[in-house]
Coordinates of C-alpha atoms in Angstrom, one line a residue:
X1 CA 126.8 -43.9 66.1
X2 CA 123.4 -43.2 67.4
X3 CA 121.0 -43.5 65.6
X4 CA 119.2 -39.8 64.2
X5 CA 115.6 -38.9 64.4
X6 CA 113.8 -35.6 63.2
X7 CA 110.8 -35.1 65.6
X8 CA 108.3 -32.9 64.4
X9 CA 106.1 -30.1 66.7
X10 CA 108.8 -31.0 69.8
X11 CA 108.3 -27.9 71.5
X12 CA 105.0 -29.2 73.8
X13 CA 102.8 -32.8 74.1
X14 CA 103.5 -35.3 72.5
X15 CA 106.1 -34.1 70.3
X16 CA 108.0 -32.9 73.1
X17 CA 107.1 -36.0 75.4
X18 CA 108.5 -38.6 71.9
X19 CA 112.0 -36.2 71.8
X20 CA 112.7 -36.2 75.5
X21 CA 112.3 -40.1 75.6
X22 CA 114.3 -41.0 72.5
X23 CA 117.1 -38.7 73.9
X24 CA 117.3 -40.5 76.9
X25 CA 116.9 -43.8 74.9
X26 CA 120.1 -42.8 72.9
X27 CA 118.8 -41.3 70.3
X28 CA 120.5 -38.1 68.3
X29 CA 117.1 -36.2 68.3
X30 CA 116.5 -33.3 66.2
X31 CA 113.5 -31.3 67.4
X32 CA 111.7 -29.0 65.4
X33 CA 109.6 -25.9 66.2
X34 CA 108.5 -22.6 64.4
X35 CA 110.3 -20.6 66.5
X36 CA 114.1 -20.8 67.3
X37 CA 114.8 -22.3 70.7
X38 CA 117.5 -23.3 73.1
X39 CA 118.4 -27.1 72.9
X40 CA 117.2 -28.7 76.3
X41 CA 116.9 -31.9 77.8
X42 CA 119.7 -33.7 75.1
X43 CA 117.1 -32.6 72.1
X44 CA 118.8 -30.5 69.4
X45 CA 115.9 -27.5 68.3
X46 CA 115.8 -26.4 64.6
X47 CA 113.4 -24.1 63.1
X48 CA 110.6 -25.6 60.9
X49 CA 107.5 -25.0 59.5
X50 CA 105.8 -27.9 57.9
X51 CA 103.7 -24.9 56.4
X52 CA 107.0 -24.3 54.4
X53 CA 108.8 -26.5 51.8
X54 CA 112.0 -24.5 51.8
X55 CA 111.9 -24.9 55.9
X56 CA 111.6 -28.7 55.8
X57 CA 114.1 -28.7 53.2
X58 CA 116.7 -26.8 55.2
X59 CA 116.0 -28.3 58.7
X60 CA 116.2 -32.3 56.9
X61 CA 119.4 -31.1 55.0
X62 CA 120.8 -29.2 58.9
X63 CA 120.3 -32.8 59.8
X64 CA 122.5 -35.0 57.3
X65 CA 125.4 -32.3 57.4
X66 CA 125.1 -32.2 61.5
X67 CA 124.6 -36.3 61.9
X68 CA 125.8 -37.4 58.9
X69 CA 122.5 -38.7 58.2
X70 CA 119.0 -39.1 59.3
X71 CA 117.4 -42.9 60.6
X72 CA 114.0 -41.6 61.0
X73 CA 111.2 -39.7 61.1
X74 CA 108.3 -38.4 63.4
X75 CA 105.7 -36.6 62.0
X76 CA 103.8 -34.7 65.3
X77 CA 103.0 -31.5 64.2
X78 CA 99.3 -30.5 64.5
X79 CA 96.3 -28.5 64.6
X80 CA 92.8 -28.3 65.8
X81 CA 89.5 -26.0 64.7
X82 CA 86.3 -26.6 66.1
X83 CA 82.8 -26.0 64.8
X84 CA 80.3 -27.8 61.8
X85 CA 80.8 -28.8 58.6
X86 CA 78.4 -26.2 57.3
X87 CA 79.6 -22.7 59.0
X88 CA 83.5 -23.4 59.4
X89 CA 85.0 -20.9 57.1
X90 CA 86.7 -22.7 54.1
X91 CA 89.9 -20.7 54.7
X92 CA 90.0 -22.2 58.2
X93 CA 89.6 -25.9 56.6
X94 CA 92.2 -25.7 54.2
X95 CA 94.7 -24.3 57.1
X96 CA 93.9 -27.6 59.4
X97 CA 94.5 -29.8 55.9
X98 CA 97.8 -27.9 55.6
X99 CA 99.1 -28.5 58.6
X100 CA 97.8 -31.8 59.3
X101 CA 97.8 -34.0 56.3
X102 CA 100.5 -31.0 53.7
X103 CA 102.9 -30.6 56.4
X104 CA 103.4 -34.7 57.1
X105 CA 103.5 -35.2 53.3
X106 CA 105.9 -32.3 52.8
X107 CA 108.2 -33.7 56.0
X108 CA 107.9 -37.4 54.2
X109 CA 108.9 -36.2 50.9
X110 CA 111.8 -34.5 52.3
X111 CA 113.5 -37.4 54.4
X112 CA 112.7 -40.2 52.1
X113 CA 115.4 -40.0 49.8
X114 CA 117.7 -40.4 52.7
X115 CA 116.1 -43.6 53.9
X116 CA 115.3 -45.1 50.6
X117 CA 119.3 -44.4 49.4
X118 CA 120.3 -45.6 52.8
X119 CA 118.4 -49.2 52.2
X120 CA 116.7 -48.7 55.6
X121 CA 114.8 -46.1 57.6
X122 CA 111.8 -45.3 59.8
X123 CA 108.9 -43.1 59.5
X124 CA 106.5 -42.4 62.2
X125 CA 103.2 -40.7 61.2
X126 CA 101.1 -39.8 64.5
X127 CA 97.6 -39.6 63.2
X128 CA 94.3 -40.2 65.8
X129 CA 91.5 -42.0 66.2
X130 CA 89.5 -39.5 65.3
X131 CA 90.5 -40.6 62.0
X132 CA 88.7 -44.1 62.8
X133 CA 85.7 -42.6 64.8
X134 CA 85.1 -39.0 63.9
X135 CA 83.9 -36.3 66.3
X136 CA 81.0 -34.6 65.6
X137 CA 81.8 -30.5 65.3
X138 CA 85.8 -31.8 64.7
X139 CA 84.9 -33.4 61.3
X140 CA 87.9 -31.2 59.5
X141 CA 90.2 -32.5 62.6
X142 CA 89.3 -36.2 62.0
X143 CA 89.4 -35.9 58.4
X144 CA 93.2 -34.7 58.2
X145 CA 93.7 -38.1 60.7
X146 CA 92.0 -40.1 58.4
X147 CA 94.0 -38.8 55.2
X148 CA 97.3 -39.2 57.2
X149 CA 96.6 -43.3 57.8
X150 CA 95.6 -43.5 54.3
X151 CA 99.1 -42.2 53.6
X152 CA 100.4 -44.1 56.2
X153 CA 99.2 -47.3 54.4
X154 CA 100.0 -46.2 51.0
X155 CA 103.5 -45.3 51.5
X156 CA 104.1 -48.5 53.6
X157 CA 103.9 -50.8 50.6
X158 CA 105.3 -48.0 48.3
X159 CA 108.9 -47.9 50.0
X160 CA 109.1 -51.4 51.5
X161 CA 111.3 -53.0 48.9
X162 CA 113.5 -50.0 49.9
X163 CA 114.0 -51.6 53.6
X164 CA 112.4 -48.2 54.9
X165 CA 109.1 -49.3 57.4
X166 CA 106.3 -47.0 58.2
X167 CA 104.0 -46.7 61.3
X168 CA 100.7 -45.5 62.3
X169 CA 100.3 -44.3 65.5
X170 CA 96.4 -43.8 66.9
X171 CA 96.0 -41.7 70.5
X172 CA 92.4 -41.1 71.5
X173 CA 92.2 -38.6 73.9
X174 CA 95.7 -37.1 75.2
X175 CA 95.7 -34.3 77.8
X176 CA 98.6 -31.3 76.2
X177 CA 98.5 -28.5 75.8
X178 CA 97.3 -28.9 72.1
X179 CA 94.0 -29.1 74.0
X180 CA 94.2 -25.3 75.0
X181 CA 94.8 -24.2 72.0
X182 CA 91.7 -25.3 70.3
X183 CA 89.4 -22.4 69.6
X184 CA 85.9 -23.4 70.4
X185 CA 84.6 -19.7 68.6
X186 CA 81.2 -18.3 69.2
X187 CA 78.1 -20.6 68.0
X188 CA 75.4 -18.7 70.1
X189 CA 73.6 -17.4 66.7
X190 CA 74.1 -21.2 65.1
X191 CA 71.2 -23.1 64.2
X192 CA 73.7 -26.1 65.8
X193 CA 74.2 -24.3 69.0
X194 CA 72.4 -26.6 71.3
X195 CA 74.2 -29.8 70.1
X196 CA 77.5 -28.2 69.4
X197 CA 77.3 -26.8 73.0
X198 CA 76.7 -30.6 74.3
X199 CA 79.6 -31.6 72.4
X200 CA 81.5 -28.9 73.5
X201 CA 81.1 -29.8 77.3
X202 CA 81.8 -33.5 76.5
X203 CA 85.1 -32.6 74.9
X204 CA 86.1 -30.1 77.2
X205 CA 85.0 -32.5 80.4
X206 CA 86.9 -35.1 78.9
X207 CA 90.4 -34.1 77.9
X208 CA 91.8 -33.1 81.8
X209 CA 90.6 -36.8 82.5
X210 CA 93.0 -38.2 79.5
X211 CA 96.2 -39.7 80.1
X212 CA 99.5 -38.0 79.8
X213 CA 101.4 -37.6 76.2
X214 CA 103.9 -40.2 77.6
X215 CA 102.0 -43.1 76.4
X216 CA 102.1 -41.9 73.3
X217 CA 105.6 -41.0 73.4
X218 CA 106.2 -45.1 74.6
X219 CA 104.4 -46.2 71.2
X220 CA 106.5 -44.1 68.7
X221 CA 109.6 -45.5 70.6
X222 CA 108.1 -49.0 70.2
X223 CA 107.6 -47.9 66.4
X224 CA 111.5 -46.8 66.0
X225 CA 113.0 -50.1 68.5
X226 CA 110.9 -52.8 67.4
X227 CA 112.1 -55.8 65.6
X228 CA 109.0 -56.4 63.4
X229 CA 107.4 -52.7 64.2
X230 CA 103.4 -52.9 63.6
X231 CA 101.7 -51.1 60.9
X232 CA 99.7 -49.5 63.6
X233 CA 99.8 -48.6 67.0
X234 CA 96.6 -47.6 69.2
X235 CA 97.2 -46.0 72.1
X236 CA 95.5 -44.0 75.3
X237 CA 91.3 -44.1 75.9
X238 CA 89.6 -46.5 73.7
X239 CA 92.5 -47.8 71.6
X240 CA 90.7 -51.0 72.0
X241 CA 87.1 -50.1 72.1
X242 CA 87.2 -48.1 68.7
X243 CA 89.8 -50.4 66.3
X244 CA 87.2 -53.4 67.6
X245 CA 84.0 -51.6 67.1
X246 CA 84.9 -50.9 63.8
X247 CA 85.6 -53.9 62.6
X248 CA 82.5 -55.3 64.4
X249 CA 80.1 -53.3 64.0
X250 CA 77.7 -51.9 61.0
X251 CA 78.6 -47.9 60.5
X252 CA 75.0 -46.6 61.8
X253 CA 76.0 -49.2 65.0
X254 CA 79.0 -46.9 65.3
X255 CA 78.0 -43.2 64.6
X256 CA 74.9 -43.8 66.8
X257 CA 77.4 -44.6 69.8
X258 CA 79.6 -41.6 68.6
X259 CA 76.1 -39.4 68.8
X260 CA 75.3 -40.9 72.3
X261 CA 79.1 -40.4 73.6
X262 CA 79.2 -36.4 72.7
X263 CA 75.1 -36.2 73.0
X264 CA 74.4 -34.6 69.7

């Protein structure tokens, strides 16, 4: 039987990029979105909302009674907010937390009994390297990718006497449409308008240069098909540069580059 995967936020990027792939790799792949939607492309769509412990409850158990159990899981879904530490409202925080770093930990809590009764499973959290280098006027964005490779590393010694392996994977910049749906808001009457403008234009020249979600879609394959899977897999612009500069270089080194990059 093939094996089953529940892909997270499949409905666009990288989650729909990592579904199509494993499909066509052999996979049984369950796709998840808010919203129903027609099965396409050999991907099976259930309703989720990582927001929602019932709905990860009831999409990992439509899972099981559909496949007769699940092999792995992708943890994709994701959100973005824009804007300082000091003037994003604390409302709007908490939502990106809830998402980002809630939703993976609700999806993980939901699936691992399956894994760890099976004696073997795998769990693929896609976190960023924002989480490694964080962007200036994103700091709630990186944050939430930092927390999620903290779990990442946690749970991987937690459930590895259960045969069940965890991955990290780290893209930098990734042109979806993820990108469009960040919401920039109005900073004209901020005190940091003139740097978060700079950073702004930075971000906004750089994303339609990034590479496709494909390559990221390659690494979480590598993470579910590998014989000895990494820990942690980098991938897209400066997947080298920023794992080495960190473990190089002082911290003041490193946020001084981050300042020059998005000139703030």
């Amino acid at each position: 039987m093939p094996a089953s995967v529940l892909v997270t936020g499949a409905s666009s990027g990288i989650g729909e990029a990592t579904a199509r792939r494993l499909a066509v790799r052999g996979f049984r792949v369950f796709g998840t979105s808010r919203s129903v939607r027609d099965d396409r492309d050999g991907v099976r769509f259930l309703v989720l909302d990582v927001g929602d412990e019932s709905s990860v409850r009831k999409a990992v158990d439509q899972v099981v009674a559909e496949a007769g159990r699940i092999d792995a899981l992708v943890c994709n879904a994701g959100m973005g907010i824009f804007g300082s530490v000091e003037e994003v409202d604390l409302a709007a925080a908490a939502a990106q937390f809830d998402t980002n770093f809630f939703g993976v930990l609700r999806c993980v809590r939901a699936v691992l009994p399956h894994l760890r009764e099976q004696g073997q499973g795998r769990v693929v959290l896609v976190g960023s390297l924002a989480g490694r280098a964080p962007i200036p006027f994103q700091s709630h964005y990186s944050a939430s990718k930092a927390a999620v490779e903290a779990l990442a590393l946690s749970l991987y010694n937690e459930v590895h006497a259960f045969g069940v392996h965890v991955s990290l994977v780290e893209p930098g910049d990734i042109q979806t449409p993820f990108n469009d749906g960040l919401d920039y808001g109005d900073s004209s009457a901020s005190p940091y308008a003139a740097t978060r403008a700079r950073c702004e234009e930075v971000v906004r020249e750089s994303l339609p240069q990034a590479p496709g979600p494909d390559v990221v879609a390659r690494a979480v394959e590598r993470a579910l098909t590998d014989v000895r899977p990494r820990v942690r897999y980098s991938v897209g612009p400066d997947s080298i540069t920023v794992p080495l500069g960190r473990r190089l270089l002082p911290d003041r080194w490193v946020l001084g580059l981050i300042r020059r990059h998005f000139r703030v």
